[in-house]
Structures are given as C-alpha cells and as structure tokens.
PDB file of C-alpha atoms in Angstrom:
ATOM      1  CA  UNK D   1     -29.795 112.991 -59.116  1.00 49.00           C
ATOM      2  CA  UNK D   2     -30.660 114.705 -62.419  1.00 47.00           C
ATOM      3  CA  UNK D   3     -28.730 117.365 -64.262  1.00 49.00           C
ATOM      4  CA  UNK D   4     -30.112 119.642 -66.988  1.00 52.00           C
ATOM      5  CA  UNK D   5     -29.822 117.911 -70.336  1.00 49.00           C
ATOM      6  CA  UNK D   6     -30.360 119.377 -73.809  1.00 51.00           C
ATOM      7  CA  UNK D   7     -33.302 118.262 -75.921  1.00 52.00           C
ATOM      8  CA  UNK D   8     -32.915 114.641 -76.886  1.00 56.00           C
ATOM      9  CA  UNK D   9     -29.979 114.315 -74.490  1.00 55.00           C
ATOM     10  CA  UNK D  10     -31.671 111.809 -72.190  1.00 58.00           C
ATOM     11  CA  UNK D  11     -32.365 109.413 -75.018  1.00 61.00           C
ATOM     12  CA  UNK D  12     -28.785 109.697 -76.238  1.00 61.00           C
ATOM     13  CA  UNK D  13     -27.514 109.233 -72.693  1.00 56.00           C
ATOM     14  CA  UNK D  14     -29.553 106.047 -72.270  1.00 59.00           C
ATOM     15  CA  UNK D  15     -28.254 104.725 -75.577  1.00 64.00           C
ATOM     16  CA  UNK D  16     -24.690 105.612 -74.591  1.00 58.00           C
ATOM     17  CA  UNK D  17     -25.077 103.826 -71.261  1.00 54.00           C
ATOM     18  CA  UNK D  18     -26.504 100.737 -72.989  1.00 57.00           C
ATOM     19  CA  UNK D  19     -23.586 100.759 -75.417  1.00 55.00           C
ATOM     20  CA  UNK D  20     -21.108 100.992 -72.546  1.00 53.00           C
ATOM     21  CA  UNK D  21     -22.738  98.089 -70.735  1.00 50.00           C
ATOM     22  CA  UNK D  22     -22.654  95.904 -73.848  1.00 53.00           C
ATOM     23  CA  UNK D  23     -19.037  96.851 -74.487  1.00 49.00           C
ATOM     24  CA  UNK D  24     -18.222  96.035 -70.876  1.00 48.00           C
ATOM     25  CA  UNK D  25     -19.689  92.569 -71.180  1.00 47.00           C
ATOM     26  CA  UNK D  26     -17.776  91.954 -74.409  1.00 46.00           C
ATOM     27  CA  UNK D  27     -14.539  93.113 -72.772  1.00 45.00           C
ATOM     28  CA  UNK D  28     -15.052  90.608 -69.951  1.00 45.00           C
ATOM     29  CA  UNK D  29     -15.596  92.986 -67.011  1.00 42.00           C
ATOM     30  CA  UNK D  30     -15.774  90.885 -63.857  1.00 43.00           C
ATOM     31  CA  UNK D  31     -18.252  93.090 -61.921  1.00 44.00           C
ATOM     32  CA  UNK D  32     -20.471  96.126 -62.237  1.00 44.00           C
ATOM     33  CA  UNK D  33     -17.812  98.117 -60.374  1.00 46.00           C
ATOM     34  CA  UNK D  34     -15.796  98.188 -63.595  1.00 51.00           C
ATOM     35  CA  UNK D  35     -18.797  99.652 -65.404  1.00 45.00           C
ATOM     36  CA  UNK D  36     -19.160 102.310 -62.704  1.00 45.00           C
ATOM     37  CA  UNK D  37     -15.566 103.433 -63.246  1.00 53.00           C
ATOM     38  CA  UNK D  38     -16.056 103.454 -67.021  1.00 53.00           C
ATOM     39  CA  UNK D  39     -19.308 105.431 -66.830  1.00 51.00           C
ATOM     40  CA  UNK D  40     -17.818 107.992 -64.460  1.00 57.00           C
ATOM     41  CA  UNK D  41     -14.854 108.487 -66.737  1.00 60.00           C
ATOM     42  CA  UNK D  42     -17.121 109.103 -69.727  1.00 56.00           C
ATOM     43  CA  UNK D  43     -19.264 111.513 -67.689  1.00 52.00           C
ATOM     44  CA  UNK D  44     -16.237 113.534 -66.607  1.00 60.00           C
ATOM     45  CA  UNK D  45     -15.009 113.649 -70.200  1.00 61.00           C
ATOM     46  CA  UNK D  46     -18.333 114.974 -71.494  1.00 56.00           C
ATOM     47  CA  UNK D  47     -18.636 117.504 -68.676  1.00 55.00           C
ATOM     48  CA  UNK D  48     -15.225 118.879 -69.599  1.00 59.00           C
ATOM     49  CA  UNK D  49     -16.602 119.536 -73.083  1.00 57.00           C
ATOM     50  CA  UNK D  50     -19.565 121.500 -71.680  1.00 56.00           C
ATOM     51  CA  UNK D  51     -22.222 118.801 -72.081  1.00 52.00           C
ATOM     52  CA  UNK D  52     -24.394 117.616 -69.176  1.00 49.00           C
ATOM     53  CA  UNK D  53     -25.815 114.137 -68.896  1.00 48.00           C
ATOM     54  CA  UNK D  54     -28.251 112.280 -66.748  1.00 50.00           C
ATOM     55  CA  UNK D  55     -26.374 110.440 -63.991  1.00 46.00           C
ATOM     56  CA  UNK D  56     -27.068 106.715 -63.895  1.00 47.00           C
ATOM     57  CA  UNK D  57     -26.454 104.776 -60.712  1.00 51.00           C
ATOM     58  CA  UNK D  58     -24.993 101.295 -60.787  1.00 46.00           C
ATOM     59  CA  UNK D  59     -25.252  98.802 -57.976  1.00 51.00           C
ATOM     60  CA  UNK D  60     -22.621  96.158 -57.327  1.00 48.00           C
ATOM     61  CA  UNK D  61     -24.251  92.746 -57.376  1.00 51.00           C
ATOM     62  CA  UNK D  62     -21.676  91.130 -55.128  1.00 53.00           C
ATOM     63  CA  UNK D  63     -17.945  90.511 -54.673  1.00 52.00           C
ATOM     64  CA  UNK D  64     -15.834  89.430 -57.652  1.00 56.00           C
ATOM     65  CA  UNK D  65     -15.634  85.649 -58.087  1.00 54.00           C
ATOM     66  CA  UNK D  66     -12.003  85.575 -56.950  1.00 58.00           C
ATOM     67  CA  UNK D  67     -12.898  87.135 -53.555  1.00 58.00           C
ATOM     68  CA  UNK D  68     -14.883  84.453 -51.682  1.00 57.00           C
ATOM     69  CA  UNK D  69     -16.924  85.626 -48.711  1.00 53.00           C
ATOM     70  CA  UNK D  70     -16.136  84.551 -45.169  1.00 58.00           C
ATOM     71  CA  UNK D  71     -19.135  82.201 -45.289  1.00 61.00           C
ATOM     72  CA  UNK D  72     -17.575  80.048 -47.983  1.00 65.00           C
ATOM     73  CA  UNK D  73     -16.027  76.762 -46.910  1.00 81.00           C
ATOM     74  CA  UNK D  74     -12.271  76.280 -47.114  1.00 84.00           C
ATOM     75  CA  UNK D  75     -11.257  74.616 -50.389  1.00 84.00           C
ATOM     76  CA  UNK D  76      -7.574  73.701 -50.449  1.00 83.00           C
ATOM     77  CA  UNK D  77      -7.664  73.384 -54.244  1.00 84.00           C
ATOM     78  CA  UNK D  78      -7.911  77.182 -54.518  1.00 83.00           C
ATOM     79  CA  UNK D  79      -5.236  78.038 -51.932  1.00 89.00           C
ATOM     80  CA  UNK D  80      -2.088  79.761 -53.178  1.00 88.00           C
ATOM     81  CA  UNK D  81       0.258  77.349 -51.421  1.00 90.00           C
ATOM     82  CA  UNK D  82      -1.377  74.324 -53.023  1.00 94.00           C
ATOM     83  CA  UNK D  83      -1.333  75.947 -56.471  1.00 93.00           C
ATOM     84  CA  UNK D  84       2.325  76.960 -56.130  1.00 93.00           C
ATOM     85  CA  UNK D  85       3.263  73.455 -55.009  1.00 94.00           C
ATOM     86  CA  UNK D  86       1.505  71.896 -57.980  1.00 95.00           C
ATOM     87  CA  UNK D  87       3.105  74.389 -60.360  1.00 94.00           C
ATOM     88  CA  UNK D  88       6.563  73.624 -58.928  1.00 93.00           C
ATOM     89  CA  UNK D  89       6.049  69.859 -59.134  1.00 95.00           C
ATOM     90  CA  UNK D  90       5.041  70.298 -62.762  1.00 96.00           C
ATOM     91  CA  UNK D  91       8.168  72.377 -63.398  1.00 95.00           C
ATOM     92  CA  UNK D  92      10.438  69.775 -61.783  1.00 94.00           C
ATOM     93  CA  UNK D  93       8.887  66.996 -63.873  1.00 95.00           C
ATOM     94  CA  UNK D  94       9.479  69.023 -67.040  1.00 96.00           C
ATOM     95  CA  UNK D  95      13.079  69.709 -65.959  1.00 95.00           C
ATOM     96  CA  UNK D  96      13.864  66.048 -65.368  1.00 94.00           C
ATOM     97  CA  UNK D  97      12.383  65.133 -68.734  1.00 95.00           C
ATOM     98  CA  UNK D  98      14.074  67.882 -70.770  1.00 96.00           C
ATOM     99  CA  UNK D  99      17.599  68.000 -69.310  1.00 96.00           C
ATOM    100  CA  UNK D 100      19.966  65.501 -70.990  1.00 94.00           C
ATOM    101  CA  UNK D 101      21.978  64.899 -67.809  1.00 95.00           C
ATOM    102  CA  UNK D 102      19.626  62.616 -65.900  1.00 92.00           C
ATOM    103  CA  UNK D 103      21.717  62.954 -62.725  1.00 95.00           C
ATOM    104  CA  UNK D 104      21.337  66.745 -62.601  1.00 96.00           C
ATOM    105  CA  UNK D 105      18.382  67.934 -60.521  1.00 95.00           C
ATOM    106  CA  UNK D 106      16.746  71.362 -60.625  1.00 95.00           C
ATOM    107  CA  UNK D 107      18.194  72.149 -57.174  1.00 95.00           C
ATOM    108  CA  UNK D 108      21.707  71.168 -58.295  1.00 96.00           C
ATOM    109  CA  UNK D 109      21.434  73.261 -61.451  1.00 97.00           C
ATOM    110  CA  UNK D 110      20.309  76.422 -59.660  1.00 96.00           C
ATOM    111  CA  UNK D 111      23.084  75.865 -57.085  1.00 96.00           C
ATOM    112  CA  UNK D 112      25.672  75.568 -59.850  1.00 96.00           C
ATOM    113  CA  UNK D 113      24.349  78.747 -61.473  1.00 96.00           C
ATOM    114  CA  UNK D 114      24.513  80.580 -58.139  1.00 95.00           C
ATOM    115  CA  UNK D 115      28.108  79.526 -57.512  1.00 95.00           C
ATOM    116  CA  UNK D 116      29.075  80.592 -61.035  1.00 95.00           C
ATOM    117  CA  UNK D 117      27.313  83.958 -60.664  1.00 94.00           C
ATOM    118  CA  UNK D 118      29.016  84.738 -57.359  1.00 91.00           C
ATOM    119  CA  UNK D 119      32.399  83.315 -58.409  1.00 89.00           C
ATOM    120  CA  UNK D 120      32.597  81.391 -55.164  1.00 86.00           C
ATOM    121  CA  UNK D 121      30.374  81.718 -52.108  1.00 90.00           C
ATOM    122  CA  UNK D 122      29.497  80.201 -48.758  1.00 90.00           C
ATOM    123  CA  UNK D 123      26.671  77.780 -48.059  1.00 91.00           C
ATOM    124  CA  UNK D 124      24.736  80.611 -46.401  1.00 91.00           C
ATOM    125  CA  UNK D 125      25.026  82.678 -49.582  1.00 92.00           C
ATOM    126  CA  UNK D 126      23.645  79.781 -51.616  1.00 94.00           C
ATOM    127  CA  UNK D 127      20.754  79.349 -49.172  1.00 94.00           C
ATOM    128  CA  UNK D 128      19.822  83.044 -49.401  1.00 93.00           C
ATOM    129  CA  UNK D 129      19.980  83.086 -53.183  1.00 93.00           C
ATOM    130  CA  UNK D 130      18.243  79.798 -53.958  1.00 93.00           C
ATOM    131  CA  UNK D 131      15.791  79.614 -51.014  1.00 91.00           C
ATOM    132  CA  UNK D 132      16.902  76.002 -50.506  1.00 93.00           C
ATOM    133  CA  UNK D 133      17.083  75.188 -46.796  1.00 92.00           C
ATOM    134  CA  UNK D 134      20.424  74.668 -45.053  1.00 91.00           C
ATOM    135  CA  UNK D 135      20.014  70.926 -44.484  1.00 90.00           C
ATOM    136  CA  UNK D 136      19.135  70.264 -48.120  1.00 94.00           C
ATOM    137  CA  UNK D 137      21.831  72.489 -49.609  1.00 94.00           C
ATOM    138  CA  UNK D 138      24.569  70.540 -47.840  1.00 93.00           C
ATOM    139  CA  UNK D 139      23.483  67.362 -49.599  1.00 95.00           C
ATOM    140  CA  UNK D 140      23.197  69.190 -52.923  1.00 96.00           C
ATOM    141  CA  UNK D 141      26.737  70.543 -52.646  1.00 95.00           C
ATOM    142  CA  UNK D 142      28.098  67.157 -51.564  1.00 96.00           C
ATOM    143  CA  UNK D 143      26.613  65.482 -54.636  1.00 96.00           C
ATOM    144  CA  UNK D 144      27.995  68.194 -56.921  1.00 97.00           C
ATOM    145  CA  UNK D 145      31.383  67.796 -55.260  1.00 96.00           C
ATOM    146  CA  UNK D 146      31.259  64.007 -55.739  1.00 97.00           C
ATOM    147  CA  UNK D 147      30.841  64.609 -59.475  1.00 96.00           C
ATOM    148  CA  UNK D 148      33.744  67.117 -59.461  1.00 96.00           C
ATOM    149  CA  UNK D 149      31.372  69.896 -60.560  1.00 97.00           C
ATOM    150  CA  UNK D 150      32.271  72.139 -57.607  1.00 96.00           C
ATOM    151  CA  UNK D 151      35.218  72.616 -55.303  1.00 94.00           C
ATOM    152  CA  UNK D 152      34.799  73.227 -51.576  1.00 92.00           C
ATOM    153  CA  UNK D 153      37.793  75.131 -50.196  1.00 91.00           C
ATOM    154  CA  UNK D 154      38.672  77.012 -46.997  1.00 87.00           C
ATOM    155  CA  UNK D 155      37.782  80.697 -47.108  1.00 81.00           C
ATOM    156  CA  UNK D 156      41.074  82.636 -47.528  1.00 79.00           C
ATOM    157  CA  UNK D 157      39.777  85.390 -45.235  1.00 78.00           C
ATOM    158  CA  UNK D 158      38.429  83.043 -42.563  1.00 76.00           C
ATOM    159  CA  UNK D 159      39.763  79.501 -42.266  1.00 70.00           C
ATOM    160  CA  UNK D 160      36.701  78.424 -40.263  1.00 77.00           C
ATOM    161  CA  UNK D 161      34.433  78.960 -43.276  1.00 83.00           C
ATOM    162  CA  UNK D 162      34.181  77.148 -46.580  1.00 87.00           C
ATOM    163  CA  UNK D 163      33.840  78.575 -50.079  1.00 92.00           C
ATOM    164  CA  UNK D 164      32.099  76.720 -52.890  1.00 94.00           C
ATOM    165  CA  UNK D 165      33.417  77.337 -56.403  1.00 94.00           C
ATOM    166  CA  UNK D 166      32.350  75.882 -59.735  1.00 95.00           C
ATOM    167  CA  UNK D 167      35.001  73.687 -61.353  1.00 96.00           C
ATOM    168  CA  UNK D 168      35.817  73.723 -65.056  1.00 97.00           C
ATOM    169  CA  UNK D 169      33.594  70.669 -65.461  1.00 97.00           C
ATOM    170  CA  UNK D 170      30.787  72.450 -63.612  1.00 96.00           C
ATOM    171  CA  UNK D 171      31.040  75.551 -65.804  1.00 96.00           C
ATOM    172  CA  UNK D 172      31.012  73.388 -68.926  1.00 97.00           C
ATOM    173  CA  UNK D 173      27.905  71.559 -67.687  1.00 97.00           C
ATOM    174  CA  UNK D 174      26.118  74.868 -67.137  1.00 97.00           C
ATOM    175  CA  UNK D 175      26.905  75.971 -70.688  1.00 96.00           C
ATOM    176  CA  UNK D 176      25.574  72.696 -72.097  1.00 97.00           C
ATOM    177  CA  UNK D 177      22.440  72.800 -69.956  1.00 97.00           C
ATOM    178  CA  UNK D 178      21.305  76.427 -70.395  1.00 97.00           C
ATOM    179  CA  UNK D 179      19.696  75.911 -73.847  1.00 96.00           C
ATOM    180  CA  UNK D 180      17.604  73.063 -72.432  1.00 97.00           C
ATOM    181  CA  UNK D 181      16.804  75.111 -69.318  1.00 96.00           C
ATOM    182  CA  UNK D 182      15.301  77.779 -71.579  1.00 96.00           C
ATOM    183  CA  UNK D 183      13.062  75.112 -73.082  1.00 96.00           C
ATOM    184  CA  UNK D 184      12.040  74.079 -69.566  1.00 96.00           C
ATOM    185  CA  UNK D 185      11.000  77.653 -68.805  1.00 96.00           C
ATOM    186  CA  UNK D 186       8.996  77.856 -72.024  1.00 96.00           C
ATOM    187  CA  UNK D 187       7.200  74.593 -71.305  1.00 96.00           C
ATOM    188  CA  UNK D 188       6.537  75.576 -67.699  1.00 96.00           C
ATOM    189  CA  UNK D 189       4.747  78.746 -68.847  1.00 96.00           C
ATOM    190  CA  UNK D 190       2.623  76.548 -71.073  1.00 94.00           C
ATOM    191  CA  UNK D 191      -0.308  78.368 -72.673  1.00 93.00           C
ATOM    192  CA  UNK D 192       0.336  81.722 -70.948  1.00 95.00           C
ATOM    193  CA  UNK D 193       0.723  84.577 -73.420  1.00 96.00           C
ATOM    194  CA  UNK D 194       3.462  87.214 -73.200  1.00 95.00           C
ATOM    195  CA  UNK D 195       1.420  89.582 -71.053  1.00 95.00           C
ATOM    196  CA  UNK D 196       0.396  86.821 -68.654  1.00 96.00           C
ATOM    197  CA  UNK D 197       4.010  85.688 -68.290  1.00 96.00           C
ATOM    198  CA  UNK D 198       5.154  89.215 -67.426  1.00 96.00           C
ATOM    199  CA  UNK D 199       2.273  89.587 -64.965  1.00 96.00           C
ATOM    200  CA  UNK D 200       3.044  86.232 -63.328  1.00 95.00           C
ATOM    201  CA  UNK D 201       6.708  87.104 -62.840  1.00 94.00           C
ATOM    202  CA  UNK D 202       5.787  90.535 -61.472  1.00 96.00           C
ATOM    203  CA  UNK D 203       3.281  89.135 -58.978  1.00 94.00           C
ATOM    204  CA  UNK D 204       5.597  86.364 -57.766  1.00 93.00           C
ATOM    205  CA  UNK D 205       8.423  88.864 -57.263  1.00 92.00           C
ATOM    206  CA  UNK D 206       6.036  91.201 -55.449  1.00 93.00           C
ATOM    207  CA  UNK D 207       5.065  88.373 -53.098  1.00 89.00           C
ATOM    208  CA  UNK D 208       8.752  87.918 -52.240  1.00 86.00           C
ATOM    209  CA  UNK D 209       9.394  91.627 -51.586  1.00 84.00           C
ATOM    210  CA  UNK D 210       7.816  91.422 -48.140  1.00 70.00           C
ATOM    211  CA  UNK D 211      10.315  88.753 -47.078  1.00 68.00           C
ATOM    212  CA  UNK D 212      13.269  90.821 -48.299  1.00 61.00           C
ATOM    213  CA  UNK D 213      12.173  93.982 -46.477  1.00 54.00           C
TER     214      UNK D 213
END
C-alpha cells in the first residue's frame, strides 16, 4: 500500500527505515516483530504531525529463539524444572559454605525465620509458608528442638495441636545468621544486574500466584 508522499519523502522514508533497522540490531531486538512495532509507532507519530510516509511491510522470519517449535526434540537441559533445581542446588551449596554454623541447613534457617515471624505457629503453617513438605518439616523441627532452638508446646486453644515457638537461643542464632544470609543471596544472584534481579523475583512470584489462587 502506498500513501501520497511529498517530494523527496520516499528517499527520506527509506533512510529512516534503514536507520530504524540498524538501531534495532544494535539494541538487540530478538525478531523482526520488534521492528514492526517500532516502525508502526514511528509512522503513527509522523501521521499525527500531518506527514505521510510510504508504508513498509516487514515479514517475521520465524519464532523467537526461546519459543521452540513442536518439531524440536525434548532437551531436558532447557526445561524450567531442571534449571530451577540446578539453581536451588547452587544456592544450597553457597549457603552451606557461607553460614558459620555448619549444623544449620537452609531448610532449618527458613523454618526458624518463619516461626519468629509468626511468633509461634503449627506445623501446617510452616509447611504453607516454606513450601517444605509435611514429612520433611517434622524432621527439621525435631532437629531444631534437639538443639534447643525451638520449643514445641501444646496449643492453648486446642490441646490436640502443637505450636512451635523460637527459643531465646533460636532468636539469637537468627540475628547472628542474617548478615551471612544476605551474602548468600548476593552470591546466588551472581552476575545478574539490578534490573535482572527484580525481573527474576517478579517472574518467580508470578509463577507462584497460580498456586495461591
């Protein structure tokens, strides 16, 4: 489709399009679809100022590289579950190396923090907050209790239930560990810049929203 263009306008339009394409490549556009959106935006802007341009058509050359077609073979290395598992194993290794208390695991630390935050809670509450399964959390609490870091008491409102509370020793351990835990977080992020860290947290939280609904 062609629109009326003032004298010399076609040449300028071609030069403008070439400039946009070069700028798109420098900016790291992943597909020609990004260039389509950019070109359309520029066209609308110029039309609003009373100038008409020749309309250039762009053709997508294929799906973005992160969207494999159905014909591609299954590669477990690229699957989200495998990547998350590797990332978590890396985090746990960093935790065990950085935390001075060699007997404190990542699961025990997050359980202690949960109990402190809730000022006493049931095992079910800990499971919901930490995403640690019921069978595992019992062992975690037992080991914390054996070190006198938590107290397990009958629930005052229901004698059939138990309440887990952080002891004075447990609260003191949290305070000593938090500075090192911050270092663990920093090392886990690794080379990610500030924007990438925010994006990663946002996307992981968004993945979890479906389970909470």
